Amino acid sequence: MSEQLALMVAYAQDRIIGNGNDIPWHYPEDFKHFKTTTMGHALIMGRLTCESIGRPLPGRRNILVTRQADYQALGYEVFTDLDAALAAARETDDMPFICGGGNIYKQMLPQVTRMFISEIDIAVEGDTVFPEWETDTSWQEISSRRSDCITYRELERRL
């Protein structure tokens, strides 16, 4: 594939990814997995995800997408257009990462070529879910490993 676009997500049962603009679990091993996988890449995220993280992530290009034209966030490149953000990310990265939130995932999922999914086997309350996606025919699992209650999966879109 010539133009790669990765997506990284952690979700609990029922594809819950957030509650009240926060992650409703805390697993240091998953944070380490996120850091290791995304290090050196461009990260594209929405404003609420940026605000929930609270700071730019070191060692990565932090790109924020928001509808607020005058929004500023120290250490982030701010865009009001998702396509423009992706084009900017591709200038320095052959595989930028979509990192949330729910609306950004939904918009970008049709373009994604690789997914890194942390499936957390817990039930939590949540108000934000990862969008439904074709799990059978469109994707091929490249790797999978289980650790405690988390299954880490890497999937590649079939041509």
mmCIF file of C-alpha atoms in Angstrom:
data_model
loop_
_atom_site.group_PDB
_atom_site.id
_atom_site.type_symbol
_atom_site.label_atom_id
_atom_site.label_comp_id
_atom_site.label_asym_id
_atom_site.label_seq_id
_atom_site.Cartn_x
_atom_site.Cartn_y
_atom_site.Cartn_z
ATOM 1 C CA MET A 1 0.000 0.000 0.000
ATOM 2 C CA SER A 2 1.360 3.368 -0.910
ATOM 3 C CA GLU A 3 -0.486 5.682 1.472
ATOM 4 C CA GLN A 4 -0.734 4.173 4.923
ATOM 5 C CA LEU A 5 -3.049 5.585 7.567
ATOM 6 C CA ALA A 6 -3.050 3.992 10.997
ATOM 7 C CA LEU A 7 -5.630 4.160 13.727
ATOM 8 C CA MET A 8 -4.930 3.456 17.375
ATOM 9 C CA VAL A 9 -7.751 2.822 19.817
ATOM 10 C CA ALA A 10 -8.405 1.200 23.165
ATOM 11 C CA TYR A 11 -11.946 0.184 23.909
ATOM 12 C CA ALA A 12 -13.803 -1.731 26.583
ATOM 13 C CA GLN A 13 -16.831 -3.955 26.142
ATOM 14 C CA ASP A 14 -19.489 -2.503 23.817
ATOM 15 C CA ARG A 15 -16.676 -0.519 22.093
ATOM 16 C CA ILE A 16 -16.709 2.147 24.857
ATOM 17 C CA ILE A 17 -13.758 4.530 24.433
ATOM 18 C CA GLY A 18 -14.645 7.315 26.842
ATOM 19 C CA ASN A 19 -16.878 8.720 29.525
ATOM 20 C CA GLY A 20 -17.168 12.401 30.367
ATOM 21 C CA ASN A 21 -14.159 13.249 28.164
ATOM 22 C CA ASP A 22 -11.971 10.797 30.079
ATOM 23 C CA ILE A 23 -10.815 7.205 29.697
ATOM 24 C CA PRO A 24 -12.792 5.089 32.199
ATOM 25 C CA TRP A 25 -9.864 2.769 33.010
ATOM 26 C CA HIS A 26 -6.161 3.019 33.800
ATOM 27 C CA TYR A 27 -3.757 0.371 32.523
ATOM 28 C CA PRO A 28 -0.117 1.524 32.438
ATOM 29 C CA GLU A 29 0.776 -1.374 30.120
ATOM 30 C CA ASP A 30 -1.677 -0.051 27.513
ATOM 31 C CA PHE A 31 -0.273 3.486 27.822
ATOM 32 C CA LYS A 32 3.204 2.037 27.241
ATOM 33 C CA HIS A 33 1.896 0.118 24.188
ATOM 34 C CA PHE A 34 0.410 3.356 22.816
ATOM 35 C CA LYS A 35 3.676 5.225 23.352
ATOM 36 C CA THR A 36 5.845 2.507 21.785
ATOM 37 C CA THR A 37 3.568 2.103 18.761
ATOM 38 C CA THR A 38 3.115 5.809 17.994
ATOM 39 C CA MET A 39 6.592 7.141 18.847
ATOM 40 C CA GLY A 40 8.039 9.197 15.988
ATOM 41 C CA HIS A 41 4.712 9.417 14.152
ATOM 42 C CA ALA A 42 2.232 12.207 13.552
ATOM 43 C CA LEU A 43 -0.851 11.922 15.774
ATOM 44 C CA ILE A 44 -4.141 13.366 14.567
ATOM 45 C CA MET A 45 -6.778 13.937 17.230
ATOM 46 C CA GLY A 46 -9.830 15.987 17.990
ATOM 47 C CA ARG A 47 -9.986 18.873 20.444
ATOM 48 C CA LEU A 48 -11.667 16.916 23.230
ATOM 49 C CA THR A 49 -9.062 14.154 23.005
ATOM 50 C CA CYS A 50 -6.322 16.781 23.118
ATOM 51 C CA GLU A 51 -7.896 18.382 26.185
ATOM 52 C CA SER A 52 -8.328 15.037 27.941
ATOM 53 C CA ILE A 53 -4.634 14.199 27.406
ATOM 54 C CA GLY A 54 -3.730 17.628 28.717
ATOM 55 C CA ARG A 55 -0.380 18.091 26.977
ATOM 56 C CA PRO A 56 1.374 17.344 23.685
ATOM 57 C CA LEU A 57 2.822 13.846 23.590
ATOM 58 C CA PRO A 58 6.627 13.955 23.405
ATOM 59 C CA GLY A 59 8.476 12.387 20.482
ATOM 60 C CA ARG A 60 5.461 12.705 18.211
ATOM 61 C CA ARG A 61 3.996 15.386 15.973
ATOM 62 C CA ASN A 62 0.765 16.483 17.656
ATOM 63 C CA ILE A 63 -1.962 17.570 15.226
ATOM 64 C CA LEU A 64 -5.316 18.774 16.501
ATOM 65 C CA VAL A 65 -8.533 19.145 14.510
ATOM 66 C CA THR A 66 -11.303 21.428 15.740
ATOM 67 C CA ARG A 67 -14.203 23.399 14.308
ATOM 68 C CA GLN A 68 -13.098 26.402 16.421
ATOM 69 C CA ALA A 69 -11.132 28.575 13.992
ATOM 70 C CA ASP A 70 -9.400 30.579 16.744
ATOM 71 C CA TYR A 71 -8.503 27.585 18.951
ATOM 72 C CA GLN A 72 -4.878 27.425 20.090
ATOM 73 C CA ALA A 73 -3.038 24.727 21.999
ATOM 74 C CA LEU A 74 0.628 25.036 22.863
ATOM 75 C CA GLY A 75 2.672 22.291 21.196
ATOM 76 C CA TYR A 76 -0.071 21.342 18.738
ATOM 77 C CA GLU A 77 -0.581 22.177 15.090
ATOM 78 C CA VAL A 78 -4.231 23.205 14.864
ATOM 79 C CA PHE A 79 -6.427 22.610 11.803
ATOM 80 C CA THR A 80 -10.116 23.209 11.150
ATOM 81 C CA ASP A 81 -10.185 20.698 8.296
ATOM 82 C CA LEU A 82 -9.474 16.998 8.734
ATOM 83 C CA ASP A 83 -8.207 16.538 5.168
ATOM 84 C CA ALA A 84 -5.776 19.441 5.609
ATOM 85 C CA ALA A 85 -4.556 17.934 8.877
ATOM 86 C CA LEU A 86 -3.969 14.582 7.178
ATOM 87 C CA ALA A 87 -2.138 16.221 4.252
ATOM 88 C CA ALA A 88 0.123 18.081 6.700
ATOM 89 C CA ALA A 89 0.808 14.874 8.641
ATOM 90 C CA ARG A 90 1.758 13.042 5.441
ATOM 91 C CA GLU A 91 4.424 15.674 4.696
ATOM 92 C CA THR A 92 6.606 14.177 7.440
ATOM 93 C CA ASP A 93 5.123 10.737 8.124
ATOM 94 C CA ASP A 94 4.383 7.856 5.766
ATOM 95 C CA MET A 95 1.952 6.389 8.332
ATOM 96 C CA PRO A 96 0.243 8.997 10.523
ATOM 97 C CA PHE A 97 -2.019 7.818 13.351
ATOM 98 C CA ILE A 98 -5.643 8.711 14.019
ATOM 99 C CA CYS A 99 -5.972 8.793 17.826
ATOM 100 C CA GLY A 100 -9.534 9.872 18.554
ATOM 101 C CA GLY A 101 -12.016 10.804 19.570
ATOM 102 C CA GLY A 102 -15.192 9.136 18.433
ATOM 103 C CA ASN A 103 -16.121 11.643 15.723
ATOM 104 C CA ILE A 104 -12.607 11.661 14.206
ATOM 105 C CA TYR A 105 -12.537 7.848 14.234
ATOM 106 C CA LYS A 106 -15.896 7.722 12.457
ATOM 107 C CA GLN A 107 -14.828 10.187 9.761
ATOM 108 C CA MET A 108 -11.437 8.596 9.097
ATOM 109 C CA LEU A 109 -12.208 4.871 9.427
ATOM 110 C CA PRO A 110 -12.995 4.458 5.691
ATOM 111 C CA GLN A 111 -9.465 5.703 4.842
ATOM 112 C CA VAL A 112 -7.577 3.744 7.503
ATOM 113 C CA THR A 113 -5.259 0.995 6.225
ATOM 114 C CA ARG A 114 -3.984 -0.340 9.578
ATOM 115 C CA MET A 115 -5.577 -0.554 13.019
ATOM 116 C CA PHE A 116 -3.929 -1.065 16.366
ATOM 117 C CA ILE A 117 -6.672 -2.076 18.801
ATOM 118 C CA SER A 118 -6.458 -2.673 22.528
ATOM 119 C CA GLU A 119 -9.580 -4.634 23.462
ATOM 120 C CA ILE A 120 -10.074 -4.284 27.198
ATOM 121 C CA ASP A 121 -12.258 -7.024 28.603
ATOM 122 C CA ILE A 122 -14.121 -4.963 31.198
ATOM 123 C CA ALA A 123 -17.575 -3.433 31.376
ATOM 124 C CA VAL A 124 -17.567 0.318 31.984
ATOM 125 C CA GLU A 125 -20.020 3.181 31.761
ATOM 126 C CA GLY A 126 -19.360 5.378 28.765
ATOM 127 C CA ASP A 127 -20.754 8.084 26.535
ATOM 128 C CA THR A 128 -18.373 7.684 23.588
ATOM 129 C CA VAL A 129 -18.038 4.549 21.469
ATOM 130 C CA PHE A 130 -15.772 3.415 18.675
ATOM 131 C CA PRO A 131 -17.783 3.176 15.437
ATOM 132 C CA GLU A 132 -18.971 -0.149 14.087
ATOM 133 C CA TRP A 133 -16.699 -1.570 11.416
ATOM 134 C CA GLU A 134 -16.440 -4.592 9.138
ATOM 135 C CA THR A 135 -14.662 -7.196 11.262
ATOM 136 C CA ASP A 136 -14.913 -10.166 8.900
ATOM 137 C CA THR A 137 -13.969 -9.510 5.302
ATOM 138 C CA SER A 138 -12.305 -6.111 5.124
ATOM 139 C CA TRP A 139 -9.518 -6.701 7.635
ATOM 140 C CA GLN A 140 -6.783 -9.261 8.163
ATOM 141 C CA GLU A 141 -5.263 -9.778 11.590
ATOM 142 C CA ILE A 142 -1.479 -9.327 11.453
ATOM 143 C CA SER A 143 -0.775 -9.985 15.123
ATOM 144 C CA SER A 144 -2.538 -10.579 18.402
ATOM 145 C CA ARG A 145 -1.402 -11.044 21.978
ATOM 146 C CA ARG A 146 -3.174 -11.164 25.319
ATOM 147 C CA SER A 147 -2.008 -9.668 28.589
ATOM 148 C CA ASP A 148 -4.243 -9.752 31.659
ATOM 149 C CA CYS A 149 -7.581 -8.336 30.500
ATOM 150 C CA ILE A 150 -6.263 -6.701 27.306
ATOM 151 C CA THR A 151 -5.988 -8.201 23.834
ATOM 152 C CA TYR A 152 -3.673 -6.215 21.567
ATOM 153 C CA ARG A 153 -4.542 -6.655 17.900
ATOM 154 C CA GLU A 154 -2.958 -5.305 14.737
ATOM 155 C CA LEU A 155 -5.138 -5.416 11.644
ATOM 156 C CA GLU A 156 -4.455 -4.527 8.035
ATOM 157 C CA ARG A 157 -7.120 -3.625 5.476
ATOM 158 C CA ARG A 158 -7.417 -6.215 2.720
ATOM 159 C CA LEU A 159 -6.835 -4.941 -0.803
#
